[in-house]
XYZ file of C-alpha atoms in Angstrom:
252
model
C -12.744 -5.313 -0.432
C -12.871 -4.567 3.107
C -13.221 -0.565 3.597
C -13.925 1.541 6.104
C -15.531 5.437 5.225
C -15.253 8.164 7.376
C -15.575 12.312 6.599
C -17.262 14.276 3.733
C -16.530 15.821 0.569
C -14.498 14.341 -2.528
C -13.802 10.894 -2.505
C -9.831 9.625 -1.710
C -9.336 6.090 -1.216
C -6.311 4.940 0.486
C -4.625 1.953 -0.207
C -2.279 0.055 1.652
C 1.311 -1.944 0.949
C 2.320 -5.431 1.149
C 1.769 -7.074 4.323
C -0.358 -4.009 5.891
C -3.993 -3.038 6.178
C -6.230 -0.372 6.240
C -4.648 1.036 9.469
C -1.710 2.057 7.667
C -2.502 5.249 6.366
C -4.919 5.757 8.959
C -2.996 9.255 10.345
C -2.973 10.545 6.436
C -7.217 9.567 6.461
C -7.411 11.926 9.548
C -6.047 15.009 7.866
C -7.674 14.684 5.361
C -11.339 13.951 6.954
C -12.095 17.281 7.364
C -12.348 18.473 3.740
C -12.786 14.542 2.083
C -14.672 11.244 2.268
C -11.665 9.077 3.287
C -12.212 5.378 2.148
C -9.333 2.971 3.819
C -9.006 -0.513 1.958
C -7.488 -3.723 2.823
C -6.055 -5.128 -0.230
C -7.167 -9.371 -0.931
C -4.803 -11.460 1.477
C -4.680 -9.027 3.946
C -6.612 -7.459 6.778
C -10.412 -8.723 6.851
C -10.076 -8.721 3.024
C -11.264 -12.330 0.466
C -8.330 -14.558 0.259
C -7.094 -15.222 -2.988
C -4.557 -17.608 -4.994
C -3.709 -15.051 -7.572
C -3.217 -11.114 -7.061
C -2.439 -9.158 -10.723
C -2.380 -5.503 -11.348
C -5.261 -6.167 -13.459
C -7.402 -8.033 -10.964
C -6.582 -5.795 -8.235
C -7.855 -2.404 -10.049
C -10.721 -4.464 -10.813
C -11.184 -5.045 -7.035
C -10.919 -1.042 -6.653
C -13.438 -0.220 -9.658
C -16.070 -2.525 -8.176
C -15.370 -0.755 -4.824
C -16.422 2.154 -6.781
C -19.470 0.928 -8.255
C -20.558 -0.770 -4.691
C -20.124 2.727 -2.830
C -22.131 4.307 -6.194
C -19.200 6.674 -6.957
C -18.033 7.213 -10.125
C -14.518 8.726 -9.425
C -12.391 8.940 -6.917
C -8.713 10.166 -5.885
C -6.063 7.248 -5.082
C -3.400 7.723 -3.047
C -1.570 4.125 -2.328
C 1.843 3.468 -0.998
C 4.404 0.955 -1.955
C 2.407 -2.018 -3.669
C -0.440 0.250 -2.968
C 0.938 2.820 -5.078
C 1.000 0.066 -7.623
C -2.596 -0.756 -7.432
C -3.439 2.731 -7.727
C -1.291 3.368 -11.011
C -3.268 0.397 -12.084
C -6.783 1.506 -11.637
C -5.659 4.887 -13.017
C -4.262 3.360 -16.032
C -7.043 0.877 -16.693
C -10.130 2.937 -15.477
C -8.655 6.526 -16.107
C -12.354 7.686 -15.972
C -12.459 6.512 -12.507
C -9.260 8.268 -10.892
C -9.593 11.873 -10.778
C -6.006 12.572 -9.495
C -3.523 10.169 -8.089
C -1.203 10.416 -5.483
C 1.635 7.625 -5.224
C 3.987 6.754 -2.213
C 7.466 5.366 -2.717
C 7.573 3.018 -5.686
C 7.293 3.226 -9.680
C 5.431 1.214 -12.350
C 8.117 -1.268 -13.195
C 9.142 -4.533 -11.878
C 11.138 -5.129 -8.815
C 13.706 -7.961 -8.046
C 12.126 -9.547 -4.813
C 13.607 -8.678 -1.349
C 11.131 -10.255 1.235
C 12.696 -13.704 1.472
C 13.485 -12.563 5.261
C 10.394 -11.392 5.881
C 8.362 -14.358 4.389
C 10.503 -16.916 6.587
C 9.752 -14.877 9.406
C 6.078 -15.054 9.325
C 5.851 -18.609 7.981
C 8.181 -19.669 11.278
C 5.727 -17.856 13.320
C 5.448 -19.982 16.513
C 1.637 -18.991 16.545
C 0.560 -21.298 18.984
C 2.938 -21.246 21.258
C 3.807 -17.794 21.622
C 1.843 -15.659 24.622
C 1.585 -12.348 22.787
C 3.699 -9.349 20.419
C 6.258 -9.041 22.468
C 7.520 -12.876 21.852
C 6.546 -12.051 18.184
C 9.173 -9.336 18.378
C 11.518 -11.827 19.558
C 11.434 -14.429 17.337
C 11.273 -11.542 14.334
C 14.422 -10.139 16.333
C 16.121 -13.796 16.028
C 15.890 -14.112 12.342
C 17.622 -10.283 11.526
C 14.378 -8.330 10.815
C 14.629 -5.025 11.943
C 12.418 -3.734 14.705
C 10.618 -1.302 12.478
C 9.571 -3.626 10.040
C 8.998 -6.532 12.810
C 6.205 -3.786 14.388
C 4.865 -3.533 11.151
C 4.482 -6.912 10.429
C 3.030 -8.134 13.899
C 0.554 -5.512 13.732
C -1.039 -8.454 11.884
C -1.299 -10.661 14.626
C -4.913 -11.954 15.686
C -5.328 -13.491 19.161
C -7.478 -17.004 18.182
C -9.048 -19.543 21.034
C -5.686 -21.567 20.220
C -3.321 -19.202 20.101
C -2.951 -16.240 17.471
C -2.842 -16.224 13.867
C -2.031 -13.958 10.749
C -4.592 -11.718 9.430
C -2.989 -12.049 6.033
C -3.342 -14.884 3.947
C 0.466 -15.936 3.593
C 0.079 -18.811 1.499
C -1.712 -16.648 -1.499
C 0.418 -13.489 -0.782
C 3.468 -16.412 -1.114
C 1.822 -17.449 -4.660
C 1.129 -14.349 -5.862
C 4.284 -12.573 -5.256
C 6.385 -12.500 -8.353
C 2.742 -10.595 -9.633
C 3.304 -8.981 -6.956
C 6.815 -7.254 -7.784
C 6.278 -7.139 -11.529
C 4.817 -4.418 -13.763
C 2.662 -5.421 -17.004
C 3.222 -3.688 -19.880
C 0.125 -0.842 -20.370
C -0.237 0.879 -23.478
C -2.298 3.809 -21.977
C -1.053 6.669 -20.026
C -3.039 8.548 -17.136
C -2.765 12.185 -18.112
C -4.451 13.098 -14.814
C -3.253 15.341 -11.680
C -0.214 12.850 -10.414
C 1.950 13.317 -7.272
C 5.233 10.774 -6.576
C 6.539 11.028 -3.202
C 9.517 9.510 -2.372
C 11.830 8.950 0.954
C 15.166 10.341 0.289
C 17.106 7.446 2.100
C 14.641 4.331 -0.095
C 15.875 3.057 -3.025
C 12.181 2.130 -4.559
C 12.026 5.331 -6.388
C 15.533 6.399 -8.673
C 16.197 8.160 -11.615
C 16.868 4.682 -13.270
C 13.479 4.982 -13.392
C 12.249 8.098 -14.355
C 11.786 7.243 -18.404
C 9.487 4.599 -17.173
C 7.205 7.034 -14.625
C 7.169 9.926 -17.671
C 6.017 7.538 -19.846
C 3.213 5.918 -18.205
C 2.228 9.167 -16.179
C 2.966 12.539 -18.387
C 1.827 15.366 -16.209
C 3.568 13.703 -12.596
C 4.917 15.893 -10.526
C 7.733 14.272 -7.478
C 8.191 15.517 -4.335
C 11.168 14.158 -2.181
C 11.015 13.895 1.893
C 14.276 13.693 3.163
C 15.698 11.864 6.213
C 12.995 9.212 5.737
C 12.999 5.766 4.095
C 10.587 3.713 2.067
C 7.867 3.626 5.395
C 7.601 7.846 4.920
C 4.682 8.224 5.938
C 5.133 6.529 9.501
C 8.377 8.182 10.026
C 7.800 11.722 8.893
C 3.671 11.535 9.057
C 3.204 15.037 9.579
C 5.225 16.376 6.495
C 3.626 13.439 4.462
C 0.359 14.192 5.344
C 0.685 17.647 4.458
C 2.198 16.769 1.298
C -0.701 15.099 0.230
C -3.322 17.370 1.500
C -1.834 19.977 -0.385
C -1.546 18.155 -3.439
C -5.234 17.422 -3.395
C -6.798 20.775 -2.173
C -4.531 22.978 -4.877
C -5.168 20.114 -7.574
């Protein structure tokens, strides 16, 4: 994995969501820099990451454990959003020696029906040699319905080439890998550890449909609701997220 280290203290690593990179939770590493070692990944298929064909739960806590034993540490907190947050439950449930407490960002441990169809067509339609920079990105991600907060997301990907631009993630493997991607396998451990949910008030990623399923899998979680925010909390309310976190982790 592709990581980037900066601060001192306990170990967090921060993990990113489908489509992002390290730079997402880049304003939650800098609040917490001053009293941690803050360790921002790029997931494979995205950022400067390997490319893959295959992404599983499995495989992608294995990517974080060997993170682990590369940087010589033998636990660490995770805080992930989104598919992040997946990964993370993942390592914690697989390598519970190796997560010390967990923090977890707008999405639960079951499977998801998909809902990027949009967003896939989007960046596969990409006129990426004939476009002149992001603000003709915008515009074609305008043209085919996709919101302009998740279009300045997504295009936040973009890499200027000698020919043009290109996609920083791999879209082909992220393509094949997807219904992975938006499933859940079925663990038959629990992490007992210190466990913070987070949800936006206005996403419907977290419910109480699934509650059972978060208990179950994660005993001693505690949930923590930001209002007026959707499933991208900790861009829109980055302040009260950040603190949410940092709070978690110093009192935990």
């Amino acid at each position: 994995m592709h990581y980037t280290t900066h601060g001192s203290g306990p170990v967090v690593i921060l993990i990113h969501g489908l489509f992002g990179d390290l730079d997402n939770l880049k304003s939650l590493g800098k609040a917490l820099e001053d009293c941690f070692t803050v360790v921002r990944v790029d997931v494979a298929n995205h950022g400067s990451s390997k490319h893959v064909s295959s992404m599983t739960y499995p495989s992608l806590a294995n990517d974080v454990k060997q993170l682990l034993s590369t940087l010589n540490i033998t636990d660490a907190i995770m805080v992930g959003h989104s598919m992040g947050g997946k990964i993370a439950m993942a390592t914690a449930l697989i390598y519970p020696q190796c997560v010390s407490k967990l923090v977890i960002a707008d999405i639960a441990p079951v499977a998801y029906n998909g809902r990027h169809d949009k967003v896939f067509n989007a960046l596969e339609t990409m006129p990426l040699s004939s476009i002149s920079g992001r603000r003709d990105a915008l515009t074609h991600m305008q043209s085919l319905d996709i919101d302009d907060g998740t279009a300045m997301f997504l295009i936040k990907s973009l890499k200027r080439t000698d020919t043009g631009f290109e996609w920083k993630m791999n879209l082909a493997g992220l393509k094949q890998s997807y219904d992975d991607i938006i499933s859940w396998p079925k663990f038959t451990t629990q992490y007992t550890g210190p466990c913070l949910l987070i949800r936006g008030g206005d996403s419907d990623y977290v419910t109480s449909a699934h509650r059972s399923a978060i208990i179950e899998q994660f005993p001693a979680i505690k949930g923590k609701t930001i209002e007026g925010t959707g499933h991208w909390l900790h861009a829109q309310k980055s302040n009260i997220f950040n603190r949410v976190v940092r709070d978690f982790l110093i009192s935990n």
